[in-house]
């Protein structure tokens, strides 16, 4: 079979990992169940259908996801991540697998004071590096004062990467993803 090219559509399996190597989003039920049983904050989603080598114009693309203890939610996949996944598909063959490394993830960190961390529901006294937590990102544009619509949010699993008496560092970037093409449809 010929490799994927621009304009083709691929159905893919995907597992995105945090900076500790733990899955945070997967289409693989075995990975999801094992990670969930280990107490990790991992989300399950169905295989994704995407155009090969396309560029996302969205800041955040909410994906429908599920966790046993949470139920249904939306996962915040950043447009840049989606574009990099789509680009990595070019040249792959149906049944092929690849690990990709996301670019610019070092910019996706936030230092918070203990007060800011508490406002998010965290406890800086008990927080330790390696702990996972959820961050919510708005998926709706900024609303004006006259707009009565309810903002929509998508969740993202993040990890505490540092802690001092002055701040807690939270990393919400993902360095890598494992992807494979389940089915390739030609343009």
PDB file of C-alpha atoms in Angstrom:
ATOM      1  CA  UNK A   1       0.000   0.000   0.000  1.00  0.00           C
ATOM      2  CA  UNK A   2       1.186   3.493  -0.822  1.00  0.00           C
ATOM      3  CA  UNK A   3       2.114   5.882   1.977  1.00  0.00           C
ATOM      4  CA  UNK A   4      -0.285   8.577   3.159  1.00  0.00           C
ATOM      5  CA  UNK A   5      -0.140  11.851   1.274  1.00  0.00           C
ATOM      6  CA  UNK A   6      -1.661  15.300   1.635  1.00  0.00           C
ATOM      7  CA  UNK A   7      -5.417  15.184   1.172  1.00  0.00           C
ATOM      8  CA  UNK A   8      -5.841  11.562   2.250  1.00  0.00           C
ATOM      9  CA  UNK A   9      -7.978  10.845   5.295  1.00  0.00           C
ATOM     10  CA  UNK A  10      -6.708   8.583   8.056  1.00  0.00           C
ATOM     11  CA  UNK A  11      -8.403   6.870  10.960  1.00  0.00           C
ATOM     12  CA  UNK A  12      -5.769   6.793  13.674  1.00  0.00           C
ATOM     13  CA  UNK A  13      -5.060   5.322  17.063  1.00  0.00           C
ATOM     14  CA  UNK A  14      -3.331   7.806  19.330  1.00  0.00           C
ATOM     15  CA  UNK A  15      -1.762   7.842  22.782  1.00  0.00           C
ATOM     16  CA  UNK A  16      -0.459  11.184  24.067  1.00  0.00           C
ATOM     17  CA  UNK A  17       1.974  11.108  27.007  1.00  0.00           C
ATOM     18  CA  UNK A  18       2.884  13.650  29.686  1.00  0.00           C
ATOM     19  CA  UNK A  19       6.423  14.664  30.677  1.00  0.00           C
ATOM     20  CA  UNK A  20       6.583  11.645  33.006  1.00  0.00           C
ATOM     21  CA  UNK A  21       5.784   9.262  30.114  1.00  0.00           C
ATOM     22  CA  UNK A  22       2.273   8.528  31.415  1.00  0.00           C
ATOM     23  CA  UNK A  23      -0.627   8.316  28.953  1.00  0.00           C
ATOM     24  CA  UNK A  24      -3.043  11.243  29.304  1.00  0.00           C
ATOM     25  CA  UNK A  25      -5.196  10.567  26.220  1.00  0.00           C
ATOM     26  CA  UNK A  26      -5.579   7.280  24.366  1.00  0.00           C
ATOM     27  CA  UNK A  27      -7.740   5.418  21.887  1.00  0.00           C
ATOM     28  CA  UNK A  28      -6.360   2.111  23.202  1.00  0.00           C
ATOM     29  CA  UNK A  29      -8.698   0.449  25.740  1.00  0.00           C
ATOM     30  CA  UNK A  30      -5.897  -1.685  27.222  1.00  0.00           C
ATOM     31  CA  UNK A  31      -3.643   1.336  27.830  1.00  0.00           C
ATOM     32  CA  UNK A  32      -6.599   3.263  29.259  1.00  0.00           C
ATOM     33  CA  UNK A  33      -7.635   0.499  31.675  1.00  0.00           C
ATOM     34  CA  UNK A  34      -4.088  -0.236  32.858  1.00  0.00           C
ATOM     35  CA  UNK A  35      -3.301   3.455  33.399  1.00  0.00           C
ATOM     36  CA  UNK A  36      -6.633   4.107  35.100  1.00  0.00           C
ATOM     37  CA  UNK A  37      -6.094   1.153  37.456  1.00  0.00           C
ATOM     38  CA  UNK A  38      -2.658   2.613  38.307  1.00  0.00           C
ATOM     39  CA  UNK A  39      -4.372   5.825  39.435  1.00  0.00           C
ATOM     40  CA  UNK A  40      -3.223   7.924  36.496  1.00  0.00           C
ATOM     41  CA  UNK A  41      -5.357  10.739  35.071  1.00  0.00           C
ATOM     42  CA  UNK A  42      -5.913   9.283  31.599  1.00  0.00           C
ATOM     43  CA  UNK A  43      -8.804   9.882  29.191  1.00  0.00           C
ATOM     44  CA  UNK A  44     -10.272   7.483  26.629  1.00  0.00           C
ATOM     45  CA  UNK A  45     -11.499   8.575  23.203  1.00  0.00           C
ATOM     46  CA  UNK A  46     -12.521   6.820  19.998  1.00  0.00           C
ATOM     47  CA  UNK A  47     -10.076   6.544  17.084  1.00  0.00           C
ATOM     48  CA  UNK A  48      -9.686   9.902  15.361  1.00  0.00           C
ATOM     49  CA  UNK A  49     -10.423  10.673  11.730  1.00  0.00           C
ATOM     50  CA  UNK A  50      -8.216  13.379  10.278  1.00  0.00           C
ATOM     51  CA  UNK A  51      -6.897  14.751   7.014  1.00  0.00           C
ATOM     52  CA  UNK A  52      -3.244  14.002   6.319  1.00  0.00           C
ATOM     53  CA  UNK A  53      -0.926  17.013   6.506  1.00  0.00           C
ATOM     54  CA  UNK A  54      -3.608  19.568   7.351  1.00  0.00           C
ATOM     55  CA  UNK A  55      -3.204  22.627   9.548  1.00  0.00           C
ATOM     56  CA  UNK A  56      -5.654  23.332  12.339  1.00  0.00           C
ATOM     57  CA  UNK A  57      -6.891  26.912  12.585  1.00  0.00           C
ATOM     58  CA  UNK A  58      -8.393  26.360  16.028  1.00  0.00           C
ATOM     59  CA  UNK A  59      -6.562  27.261  19.239  1.00  0.00           C
ATOM     60  CA  UNK A  60      -8.266  24.352  21.005  1.00  0.00           C
ATOM     61  CA  UNK A  61     -10.002  21.385  19.419  1.00  0.00           C
ATOM     62  CA  UNK A  62     -12.227  19.760  22.051  1.00  0.00           C
ATOM     63  CA  UNK A  63     -12.272  15.962  21.793  1.00  0.00           C
ATOM     64  CA  UNK A  64     -15.059  13.908  23.385  1.00  0.00           C
ATOM     65  CA  UNK A  65     -13.457  11.754  26.093  1.00  0.00           C
ATOM     66  CA  UNK A  66     -14.426   9.494  28.983  1.00  0.00           C
ATOM     67  CA  UNK A  67     -13.174   8.382  32.406  1.00  0.00           C
ATOM     68  CA  UNK A  68     -14.930   5.878  34.675  1.00  0.00           C
ATOM     69  CA  UNK A  69     -14.909   8.257  37.652  1.00  0.00           C
ATOM     70  CA  UNK A  70     -15.695  11.419  35.685  1.00  0.00           C
ATOM     71  CA  UNK A  71     -17.973  10.362  32.878  1.00  0.00           C
ATOM     72  CA  UNK A  72     -18.023  12.217  29.582  1.00  0.00           C
ATOM     73  CA  UNK A  73     -16.044  15.411  29.059  1.00  0.00           C
ATOM     74  CA  UNK A  74     -14.098  17.330  26.430  1.00  0.00           C
ATOM     75  CA  UNK A  75     -10.310  17.105  26.211  1.00  0.00           C
ATOM     76  CA  UNK A  76      -8.371  20.216  25.179  1.00  0.00           C
ATOM     77  CA  UNK A  77      -6.200  19.201  22.240  1.00  0.00           C
ATOM     78  CA  UNK A  78      -4.313  22.281  21.074  1.00  0.00           C
ATOM     79  CA  UNK A  79      -4.483  23.180  17.395  1.00  0.00           C
ATOM     80  CA  UNK A  80      -0.688  23.089  17.136  1.00  0.00           C
ATOM     81  CA  UNK A  81      -0.666  19.510  18.466  1.00  0.00           C
ATOM     82  CA  UNK A  82      -3.394  18.501  16.027  1.00  0.00           C
ATOM     83  CA  UNK A  83      -1.411  20.009  13.139  1.00  0.00           C
ATOM     84  CA  UNK A  84       1.760  18.175  14.181  1.00  0.00           C
ATOM     85  CA  UNK A  85      -0.121  14.860  14.420  1.00  0.00           C
ATOM     86  CA  UNK A  86      -1.648  15.422  10.972  1.00  0.00           C
ATOM     87  CA  UNK A  87       1.742  16.331   9.506  1.00  0.00           C
ATOM     88  CA  UNK A  88       3.361  13.204  10.985  1.00  0.00           C
ATOM     89  CA  UNK A  89       0.845  11.014   9.131  1.00  0.00           C
ATOM     90  CA  UNK A  90       2.315  11.966   5.760  1.00  0.00           C
ATOM     91  CA  UNK A  91       4.492   9.108   4.537  1.00  0.00           C
ATOM     92  CA  UNK A  92       3.066   6.558   6.982  1.00  0.00           C
ATOM     93  CA  UNK A  93       1.340   3.429   5.701  1.00  0.00           C
ATOM     94  CA  UNK A  94      -1.867   1.803   6.904  1.00  0.00           C
ATOM     95  CA  UNK A  95      -0.936  -0.344   9.907  1.00  0.00           C
ATOM     96  CA  UNK A  96       2.228   1.679  10.470  1.00  0.00           C
ATOM     97  CA  UNK A  97       3.117   3.198  13.835  1.00  0.00           C
ATOM     98  CA  UNK A  98       5.278   6.131  14.802  1.00  0.00           C
ATOM     99  CA  UNK A  99       6.284   8.089  17.884  1.00  0.00           C
ATOM    100  CA  UNK A 100       6.211  11.830  17.375  1.00  0.00           C
ATOM    101  CA  UNK A 101       7.819  14.510  19.494  1.00  0.00           C
ATOM    102  CA  UNK A 102       5.777  17.688  19.859  1.00  0.00           C
ATOM    103  CA  UNK A 103       7.566  20.989  19.313  1.00  0.00           C
ATOM    104  CA  UNK A 104       7.439  24.020  21.630  1.00  0.00           C
ATOM    105  CA  UNK A 105       6.109  22.170  24.677  1.00  0.00           C
ATOM    106  CA  UNK A 106       8.503  24.054  26.966  1.00  0.00           C
ATOM    107  CA  UNK A 107       6.221  27.084  26.606  1.00  0.00           C
ATOM    108  CA  UNK A 108       3.270  25.228  28.137  1.00  0.00           C
ATOM    109  CA  UNK A 109       4.149  25.690  31.807  1.00  0.00           C
ATOM    110  CA  UNK A 110       2.734  27.937  34.457  1.00  0.00           C
ATOM    111  CA  UNK A 111       4.145  29.054  37.792  1.00  0.00           C
ATOM    112  CA  UNK A 112       1.430  29.695  40.380  1.00  0.00           C
ATOM    113  CA  UNK A 113       1.574  31.150  43.840  1.00  0.00           C
ATOM    114  CA  UNK A 114       0.063  28.997  46.602  1.00  0.00           C
ATOM    115  CA  UNK A 115      -2.979  31.318  46.494  1.00  0.00           C
ATOM    116  CA  UNK A 116      -3.461  30.885  42.737  1.00  0.00           C
ATOM    117  CA  UNK A 117      -3.009  27.130  43.092  1.00  0.00           C
ATOM    118  CA  UNK A 118      -5.643  27.078  45.865  1.00  0.00           C
ATOM    119  CA  UNK A 119      -8.095  29.001  43.647  1.00  0.00           C
ATOM    120  CA  UNK A 120      -7.824  26.104  41.184  1.00  0.00           C
ATOM    121  CA  UNK A 121      -8.664  23.648  43.947  1.00  0.00           C
ATOM    122  CA  UNK A 122      -5.074  22.614  44.656  1.00  0.00           C
ATOM    123  CA  UNK A 123      -3.286  22.390  47.981  1.00  0.00           C
ATOM    124  CA  UNK A 124       0.311  23.584  47.678  1.00  0.00           C
ATOM    125  CA  UNK A 125       1.180  22.053  51.051  1.00  0.00           C
ATOM    126  CA  UNK A 126       0.408  18.495  49.931  1.00  0.00           C
ATOM    127  CA  UNK A 127       1.272  18.881  46.223  1.00  0.00           C
ATOM    128  CA  UNK A 128       4.422  17.088  45.094  1.00  0.00           C
ATOM    129  CA  UNK A 129       6.229  16.991  41.756  1.00  0.00           C
ATOM    130  CA  UNK A 130       4.774  14.222  39.613  1.00  0.00           C
ATOM    131  CA  UNK A 131       1.189  14.751  40.822  1.00  0.00           C
ATOM    132  CA  UNK A 132      -1.344  15.019  38.011  1.00  0.00           C
ATOM    133  CA  UNK A 133      -4.189  17.527  38.012  1.00  0.00           C
ATOM    134  CA  UNK A 134      -6.799  18.835  35.603  1.00  0.00           C
ATOM    135  CA  UNK A 135      -6.731  22.267  34.017  1.00  0.00           C
ATOM    136  CA  UNK A 136      -9.767  23.674  32.213  1.00  0.00           C
ATOM    137  CA  UNK A 137      -9.417  25.717  29.026  1.00  0.00           C
ATOM    138  CA  UNK A 138     -12.232  27.743  27.519  1.00  0.00           C
ATOM    139  CA  UNK A 139     -13.241  26.648  24.037  1.00  0.00           C
ATOM    140  CA  UNK A 140     -15.457  29.656  23.388  1.00  0.00           C
ATOM    141  CA  UNK A 141     -14.151  33.041  22.281  1.00  0.00           C
ATOM    142  CA  UNK A 142     -14.057  35.853  24.793  1.00  0.00           C
ATOM    143  CA  UNK A 143     -17.598  36.839  25.615  1.00  0.00           C
ATOM    144  CA  UNK A 144     -18.869  40.386  25.804  1.00  0.00           C
ATOM    145  CA  UNK A 145     -20.909  41.690  28.705  1.00  0.00           C
ATOM    146  CA  UNK A 146     -24.197  41.425  26.777  1.00  0.00           C
ATOM    147  CA  UNK A 147     -23.667  37.790  25.811  1.00  0.00           C
ATOM    148  CA  UNK A 148     -25.717  35.396  27.962  1.00  0.00           C
ATOM    149  CA  UNK A 149     -24.200  32.184  26.609  1.00  0.00           C
ATOM    150  CA  UNK A 150     -22.412  29.800  28.945  1.00  0.00           C
ATOM    151  CA  UNK A 151     -18.691  29.386  28.286  1.00  0.00           C
ATOM    152  CA  UNK A 152     -17.632  25.887  27.257  1.00  0.00           C
ATOM    153  CA  UNK A 153     -14.517  24.248  28.669  1.00  0.00           C
ATOM    154  CA  UNK A 154     -12.224  21.385  27.749  1.00  0.00           C
ATOM    155  CA  UNK A 155      -9.972  19.623  30.253  1.00  0.00           C
ATOM    156  CA  UNK A 156      -6.303  18.860  30.035  1.00  0.00           C
ATOM    157  CA  UNK A 157      -4.282  16.600  32.307  1.00  0.00           C
ATOM    158  CA  UNK A 158      -1.244  18.444  33.647  1.00  0.00           C
ATOM    159  CA  UNK A 159       1.623  17.510  35.934  1.00  0.00           C
ATOM    160  CA  UNK A 160       3.333  19.345  38.777  1.00  0.00           C
ATOM    161  CA  UNK A 161       6.990  19.628  37.796  1.00  0.00           C
ATOM    162  CA  UNK A 162       8.296  21.832  40.582  1.00  0.00           C
ATOM    163  CA  UNK A 163       7.418  23.299  43.948  1.00  0.00           C
ATOM    164  CA  UNK A 164       8.964  25.898  46.233  1.00  0.00           C
ATOM    165  CA  UNK A 165       7.524  27.914  49.090  1.00  0.00           C
ATOM    166  CA  UNK A 166       6.758  30.687  46.563  1.00  0.00           C
ATOM    167  CA  UNK A 167       5.216  28.729  43.696  1.00  0.00           C
ATOM    168  CA  UNK A 168       3.988  25.512  42.134  1.00  0.00           C
ATOM    169  CA  UNK A 169       5.042  24.821  38.536  1.00  0.00           C
ATOM    170  CA  UNK A 170       2.431  23.067  36.413  1.00  0.00           C
ATOM    171  CA  UNK A 171       3.321  21.618  33.001  1.00  0.00           C
ATOM    172  CA  UNK A 172       0.380  21.195  30.635  1.00  0.00           C
ATOM    173  CA  UNK A 173       2.455  20.410  27.541  1.00  0.00           C
ATOM    174  CA  UNK A 174       2.913  16.922  26.196  1.00  0.00           C
ATOM    175  CA  UNK A 175       6.285  15.954  24.752  1.00  0.00           C
ATOM    176  CA  UNK A 176       5.246  12.929  22.700  1.00  0.00           C
ATOM    177  CA  UNK A 177       2.529  10.802  21.165  1.00  0.00           C
ATOM    178  CA  UNK A 178       2.328   7.307  19.713  1.00  0.00           C
ATOM    179  CA  UNK A 179       0.183   7.085  16.614  1.00  0.00           C
ATOM    180  CA  UNK A 180      -0.774   4.463  14.085  1.00  0.00           C
ATOM    181  CA  UNK A 181      -2.941   4.480  10.993  1.00  0.00           C
ATOM    182  CA  UNK A 182      -5.846   2.058  11.378  1.00  0.00           C
ATOM    183  CA  UNK A 183      -7.298   2.856   7.971  1.00  0.00           C
ATOM    184  CA  UNK A 184      -6.199   5.113   5.154  1.00  0.00           C
ATOM    185  CA  UNK A 185      -8.676   6.543   2.653  1.00  0.00           C
ATOM    186  CA  UNK A 186      -7.208   7.990  -0.537  1.00  0.00           C
ATOM    187  CA  UNK A 187      -8.066  11.498  -1.690  1.00  0.00           C
TER     188      UNK A 187
END
